[in-house]
Amino acid sequence: GAGVSQSPSNKVTEKGKDVELRCDPISGHTALYWYRQSLGQGLEFLIYFQGNSAPDKSGLPSDRFSAERTGGSVSTLTIQRTQQEDSAVYLCASSPPGSDGYTFGSGTRLTVV
Amino acid sequence: AQSVAQPEDQVNVAEGNPLTVKCTYSVSGNPYLFWYVQYPNRGLQFLLKYITGDNLVKGSYGFEAEFNKSQTSFHLKKPSALVSDSALYFCAVREWGDDKIIFGKGTRLHILP
C-alpha cells in the first residue's frame, strides 16, 4: 500500500479484556516498530522487528504486552487483561533496508474503560 | 542507553518571529538525530535528520537544526514562524549500532497570529 495502515483506528474496551492491534507496513519495508503515545509521556518505544532477526522487546512495559510479525509483513500487538493505564495511541512505523527514515501510521487510539 | 530531553512542554511565538525548539541528547557513541512533527489529527511526519557532516541541517517547511556536539544539543529553528507551524514537535536519537529511535516527550509549538 501507499502508507502504513493501522487498524482499528479507535478501540474502546473494558478493563480486563484482551485487545489486538494490527499494523500493515509499507511493502518492502523490512523494519517495523511499535510505539505508544500517552498524554505527557511522549513517544514510548515498545518493540522492533527487523527482517527475520529476533525482535527487540526491550520497551514492552509488562508481560501483558506481546507482538508478532508474520511473514515479515503484518504485525499484531496484543495487550492482555487491559488496564486503564494502557489507554493511549499506539503507533506503528516501518522503514526500508538501510534507511533511517520511519513512515508512521495514523495510530490506534485505545481507551480502556 | 540513549535518551532525549525536550525541556519545554510548550513554546509560544508570534507569527513572523524566529522560533527555537530545544533538544538535548545522551548517547554513548555517535548520535543520529531527528526531528518529527505531528499536526492535529495527523500522523507523525519526518522533518529532518543529522547523520554526519555539516552541523546545520535543513529540512522540510523551512525548518533547520543545528548539531552541537559539545553541548549535546540539536535545537530546531525557523527564521520566521507561520501560524501553520503550530504542532507537536518531537526530537529523537538513534545510537550507532542500534536500529531503534528513541523520542523525547515532545514540545507543543503555538504560533500566535
Tab-separated table of C-alpha atoms in Angstrom:
chain	number	residue	atom	x	y	z
A	1	GLY	CA	0.000	0.000	0.000
A	2	ALA	CA	0.893	3.660	-0.154
A	3	GLY	CA	1.406	4.070	3.569
A	4	VAL	CA	1.489	2.286	6.907
A	5	SER	CA	-2.013	1.091	7.718
A	6	GLN	CA	-3.230	0.539	11.263
A	7	SER	CA	-6.493	-0.938	12.419
A	8	PRO	CA	-8.723	-0.293	14.130
A	9	SER	CA	-8.365	3.474	14.260
A	10	ASN	CA	-10.250	3.551	17.545
A	11	LYS	CA	-10.861	0.828	20.105
A	12	VAL	CA	-12.820	1.026	23.330
A	13	THR	CA	-12.528	-1.987	25.576
A	14	GLU	CA	-13.477	-2.971	29.070
A	15	LYS	CA	-10.838	-3.338	31.732
A	16	GLY	CA	-9.575	-6.920	31.835
A	17	LYS	CA	-10.314	-7.724	28.201
A	18	ASP	CA	-7.644	-8.621	25.640
A	19	VAL	CA	-7.120	-6.454	22.551
A	20	GLU	CA	-5.275	-6.909	19.271
A	21	LEU	CA	-3.944	-4.003	17.256
A	22	ARG	CA	-2.864	-4.501	13.673
A	23	CYS	CA	-0.167	-2.853	11.586
A	24	ASP	CA	0.314	-3.327	7.851
A	25	PRO	CA	3.666	-1.792	6.870
A	26	ILE	CA	4.711	-0.429	3.512
A	27	SER	CA	5.566	-3.217	1.100
A	28	GLY	CA	9.313	-3.884	1.071
A	29	HIS	CA	9.945	-2.262	4.431
A	30	THR	CA	11.916	-4.748	6.470
A	31	ALA	CA	11.855	-2.877	9.779
A	32	LEU	CA	8.693	-2.412	11.834
A	33	TYR	CA	8.343	-0.525	15.111
A	34	TRP	CA	5.613	-0.094	17.707
A	35	TYR	CA	5.411	2.991	19.907
A	36	ARG	CA	2.910	4.196	22.480
A	37	GLN	CA	1.908	7.853	22.780
A	38	SER	CA	0.389	8.838	26.096
A	39	LEU	CA	-0.528	12.320	27.211
A	40	GLY	CA	2.561	13.918	28.719
A	41	GLN	CA	4.715	10.860	28.067
A	42	GLY	CA	5.774	11.458	24.519
A	43	LEU	CA	6.509	8.522	22.282
A	44	GLU	CA	7.476	5.398	24.193
A	45	PHE	CA	9.314	2.668	22.280
A	46	LEU	CA	7.688	-0.746	22.670
A	47	ILE	CA	9.124	-3.293	20.229
A	48	TYR	CA	11.094	-3.500	16.988
A	49	PHE	CA	11.223	-6.133	14.243
A	50	GLN	CA	13.972	-6.292	11.610
A	51	GLY	CA	13.607	-8.933	8.918
A	52	ASN	CA	13.984	-12.422	10.317
A	53	SER	CA	16.017	-11.349	13.351
A	54	ALA	CA	14.761	-11.774	16.884
A	55	PRO	CA	12.677	-8.747	17.852
A	56	ASP	CA	13.932	-6.107	20.277
A	57	LYS	CA	11.332	-6.302	23.041
A	58	SER	CA	13.166	-4.057	25.466
A	59	GLY	CA	10.404	-1.447	25.567
A	60	LEU	CA	7.438	-3.645	26.398
A	61	PRO	CA	6.106	-2.364	29.755
A	62	SER	CA	4.889	-5.691	31.130
A	63	ASP	CA	4.335	-9.324	30.207
A	64	ARG	CA	0.742	-8.420	29.295
A	65	PHE	CA	2.137	-6.922	26.110
A	66	SER	CA	3.313	-9.032	23.194
A	67	ALA	CA	3.727	-8.648	19.458
A	68	GLU	CA	4.337	-10.814	16.471
A	69	ARG	CA	5.127	-10.244	12.857
A	70	THR	CA	4.003	-12.861	10.408
A	71	GLY	CA	5.796	-13.469	7.119
A	72	GLY	CA	7.899	-10.374	7.597
A	73	SER	CA	4.915	-8.160	6.904
A	74	VAL	CA	1.815	-7.627	9.047
A	75	SER	CA	2.314	-7.185	12.779
A	76	THR	CA	-0.117	-7.617	15.658
A	77	LEU	CA	0.340	-6.025	19.064
A	78	THR	CA	-1.622	-7.858	21.749
A	79	ILE	CA	-2.449	-6.464	25.163
A	80	GLN	CA	-3.854	-8.982	27.611
A	81	ARG	CA	-6.020	-8.117	30.615
A	82	THR	CA	-6.110	-4.447	29.694
A	83	GLN	CA	-5.785	-1.820	32.399
A	84	GLN	CA	-6.847	1.826	32.355
A	85	GLU	CA	-3.216	2.935	32.175
A	86	ASP	CA	-2.966	1.135	28.820
A	87	SER	CA	-5.165	3.849	27.307
A	88	ALA	CA	-3.038	5.615	24.701
A	89	VAL	CA	-2.446	5.963	20.981
A	90	TYR	CA	-0.444	3.035	19.643
A	91	LEU	CA	1.681	3.970	16.658
A	92	CYS	CA	3.324	1.692	14.162
A	93	ALA	CA	6.166	2.703	11.834
A	94	SER	CA	8.147	0.962	9.141
A	95	SER	CA	11.360	1.680	7.271
A	96	PRO	CA	13.113	0.200	4.257
A	97	PRO	CA	16.501	-1.545	4.401
A	98	GLY	CA	19.410	0.783	5.059
A	99	SER	CA	17.203	3.779	5.804
A	100	ASP	CA	16.893	5.933	8.889
A	101	GLY	CA	13.553	7.309	7.862
A	102	TYR	CA	10.436	5.986	9.513
A	103	THR	CA	6.963	6.211	7.989
A	104	PHE	CA	4.326	6.253	10.700
A	105	GLY	CA	0.772	5.041	10.547
A	106	SER	CA	-2.109	7.111	11.877
A	107	GLY	CA	-2.283	5.047	15.031
A	108	THR	CA	-4.884	3.183	17.039
A	109	ARG	CA	-6.476	5.119	19.885
A	110	LEU	CA	-7.125	2.620	22.686
A	111	THR	CA	-9.457	3.553	25.508
A	112	VAL	CA	-9.847	1.163	28.428
A	113	VAL	CA	-12.994	1.812	30.478
B	1	ALA	CA	21.170	3.748	26.690
B	2	GLN	CA	20.292	6.701	24.526
B	3	SER	CA	17.892	9.386	25.707
B	4	VAL	CA	16.460	12.700	24.596
B	5	ALA	CA	15.323	15.695	26.621
B	6	GLN	CA	12.976	18.408	25.412
B	7	PRO	CA	12.973	20.872	28.304
B	8	GLU	CA	9.955	22.879	27.160
B	9	ASP	CA	6.461	21.396	27.157
B	10	GLN	CA	5.194	24.389	25.184
B	11	VAL	CA	6.691	27.258	23.200
B	12	ASN	CA	4.723	30.336	22.158
B	13	VAL	CA	5.994	32.529	19.318
B	14	ALA	CA	4.418	35.419	17.457
B	15	GLU	CA	3.931	34.913	13.742
B	16	GLY	CA	6.886	36.250	11.776
B	17	ASN	CA	9.309	35.896	14.664
B	18	PRO	CA	12.125	33.338	14.734
B	19	LEU	CA	11.442	30.163	16.655
B	20	THR	CA	13.630	27.682	18.515
B	21	VAL	CA	12.581	24.348	19.982
B	22	LYS	CA	15.227	22.897	22.256
B	23	CYS	CA	16.569	19.357	22.378
B	24	THR	CA	19.471	17.725	24.162
B	25	TYR	CA	20.534	14.126	23.862
B	26	SER	CA	22.611	11.466	25.547
B	27	VAL	CA	24.308	8.591	23.725
B	28	SER	CA	27.429	6.559	24.333
B	29	GLY	CA	28.670	6.852	20.772
B	30	ASN	CA	27.956	8.951	17.714
B	31	PRO	CA	24.345	10.114	17.523
B	32	TYR	CA	21.916	10.074	14.682
B	33	LEU	CA	19.431	12.873	15.408
B	34	PHE	CA	15.951	13.542	14.071
B	35	TRP	CA	13.035	15.928	14.284
B	36	TYR	CA	9.469	14.813	13.633
B	37	VAL	CA	6.266	16.868	13.635
B	38	GLN	CA	2.729	15.847	14.489
B	39	TYR	CA	-0.076	18.068	13.225
B	40	PRO	CA	-3.524	17.799	14.864
B	41	ASN	CA	-5.311	14.588	13.886
B	42	ARG	CA	-2.468	13.570	11.626
B	43	GLY	CA	0.380	11.115	11.866
B	44	LEU	CA	3.985	11.848	12.651
B	45	GLN	CA	5.972	13.313	9.794
B	46	PHE	CA	9.728	13.396	9.315
B	47	LEU	CA	11.233	16.905	9.262
B	48	LEU	CA	14.993	16.486	9.143
B	49	LYS	CA	17.927	14.429	10.346
B	50	TYR	CA	21.595	14.704	11.211
B	51	ILE	CA	23.839	11.753	10.468
B	52	THR	CA	27.236	13.266	9.769
B	53	GLY	CA	28.812	16.239	8.010
B	54	ASP	CA	27.613	19.838	8.192
B	55	ASN	CA	26.318	20.723	11.649
B	56	LEU	CA	23.474	22.797	10.187
B	57	VAL	CA	20.822	20.582	8.684
B	58	LYS	CA	17.975	21.902	6.547
B	59	GLY	CA	14.644	20.141	6.368
B	60	SER	CA	11.041	20.425	5.305
B	61	TYR	CA	8.854	23.544	5.600
B	62	GLY	CA	11.829	25.891	6.080
B	63	PHE	CA	12.994	24.271	9.305
B	64	GLU	CA	16.625	23.709	10.194
B	65	ALA	CA	18.508	22.273	13.138
B	66	GLU	CA	21.994	22.739	14.456
B	67	PHE	CA	24.024	19.875	15.835
B	68	ASN	CA	26.289	20.960	18.689
B	69	LYS	CA	28.460	18.116	19.907
B	70	SER	CA	29.995	19.963	22.854
B	71	GLN	CA	26.581	20.907	24.209
B	72	THR	CA	24.953	17.620	23.083
B	73	SER	CA	22.146	19.668	21.569
B	74	PHE	CA	20.106	19.586	18.392
B	75	HIS	CA	17.791	22.595	18.544
B	76	LEU	CA	15.142	23.100	15.870
B	77	LYS	CA	14.921	26.550	14.335
B	78	LYS	CA	12.999	28.562	11.783
B	79	PRO	CA	13.747	32.195	10.856
B	80	SER	CA	10.123	33.291	10.511
B	81	ALA	CA	7.261	31.382	12.112
B	82	LEU	CA	3.916	30.723	10.444
B	83	VAL	CA	0.615	30.025	12.192
B	84	SER	CA	0.542	26.755	10.250
B	85	ASP	CA	3.715	25.672	12.091
B	86	SER	CA	1.624	25.148	15.225
B	87	ALA	CA	2.014	21.467	16.062
B	88	LEU	CA	3.703	18.959	18.366
B	89	TYR	CA	7.413	18.533	17.691
B	90	PHE	CA	9.478	15.525	18.684
B	91	CYS	CA	13.240	15.264	18.856
B	92	ALA	CA	14.683	11.766	18.520
B	93	VAL	CA	18.016	9.992	18.688
B	94	ARG	CA	19.450	6.736	17.430
B	95	GLU	CA	22.683	5.361	18.707
B	96	TRP	CA	25.172	3.921	16.225
B	97	GLY	CA	24.700	0.149	16.174
B	98	ASP	CA	21.103	0.289	17.445
B	99	ASP	CA	18.270	0.399	14.935
B	100	LYS	CA	15.565	1.841	17.140
B	101	ILE	CA	14.889	5.552	17.538
B	102	ILE	CA	14.152	6.988	20.970
B	103	PHE	CA	11.866	10.008	21.077
B	104	GLY	CA	11.582	12.875	23.509
B	105	LYS	CA	8.333	13.845	25.216
B	106	GLY	CA	7.530	16.461	22.613
B	107	THR	CA	7.176	20.239	22.612
B	108	ARG	CA	3.918	21.885	21.639
B	109	LEU	CA	4.570	24.909	19.463
B	110	HIS	CA	1.946	27.666	19.341
B	111	ILE	CA	2.363	30.364	16.728
B	112	LEU	CA	0.262	33.371	17.648
B	113	PRO	CA	-1.239	35.439	14.812
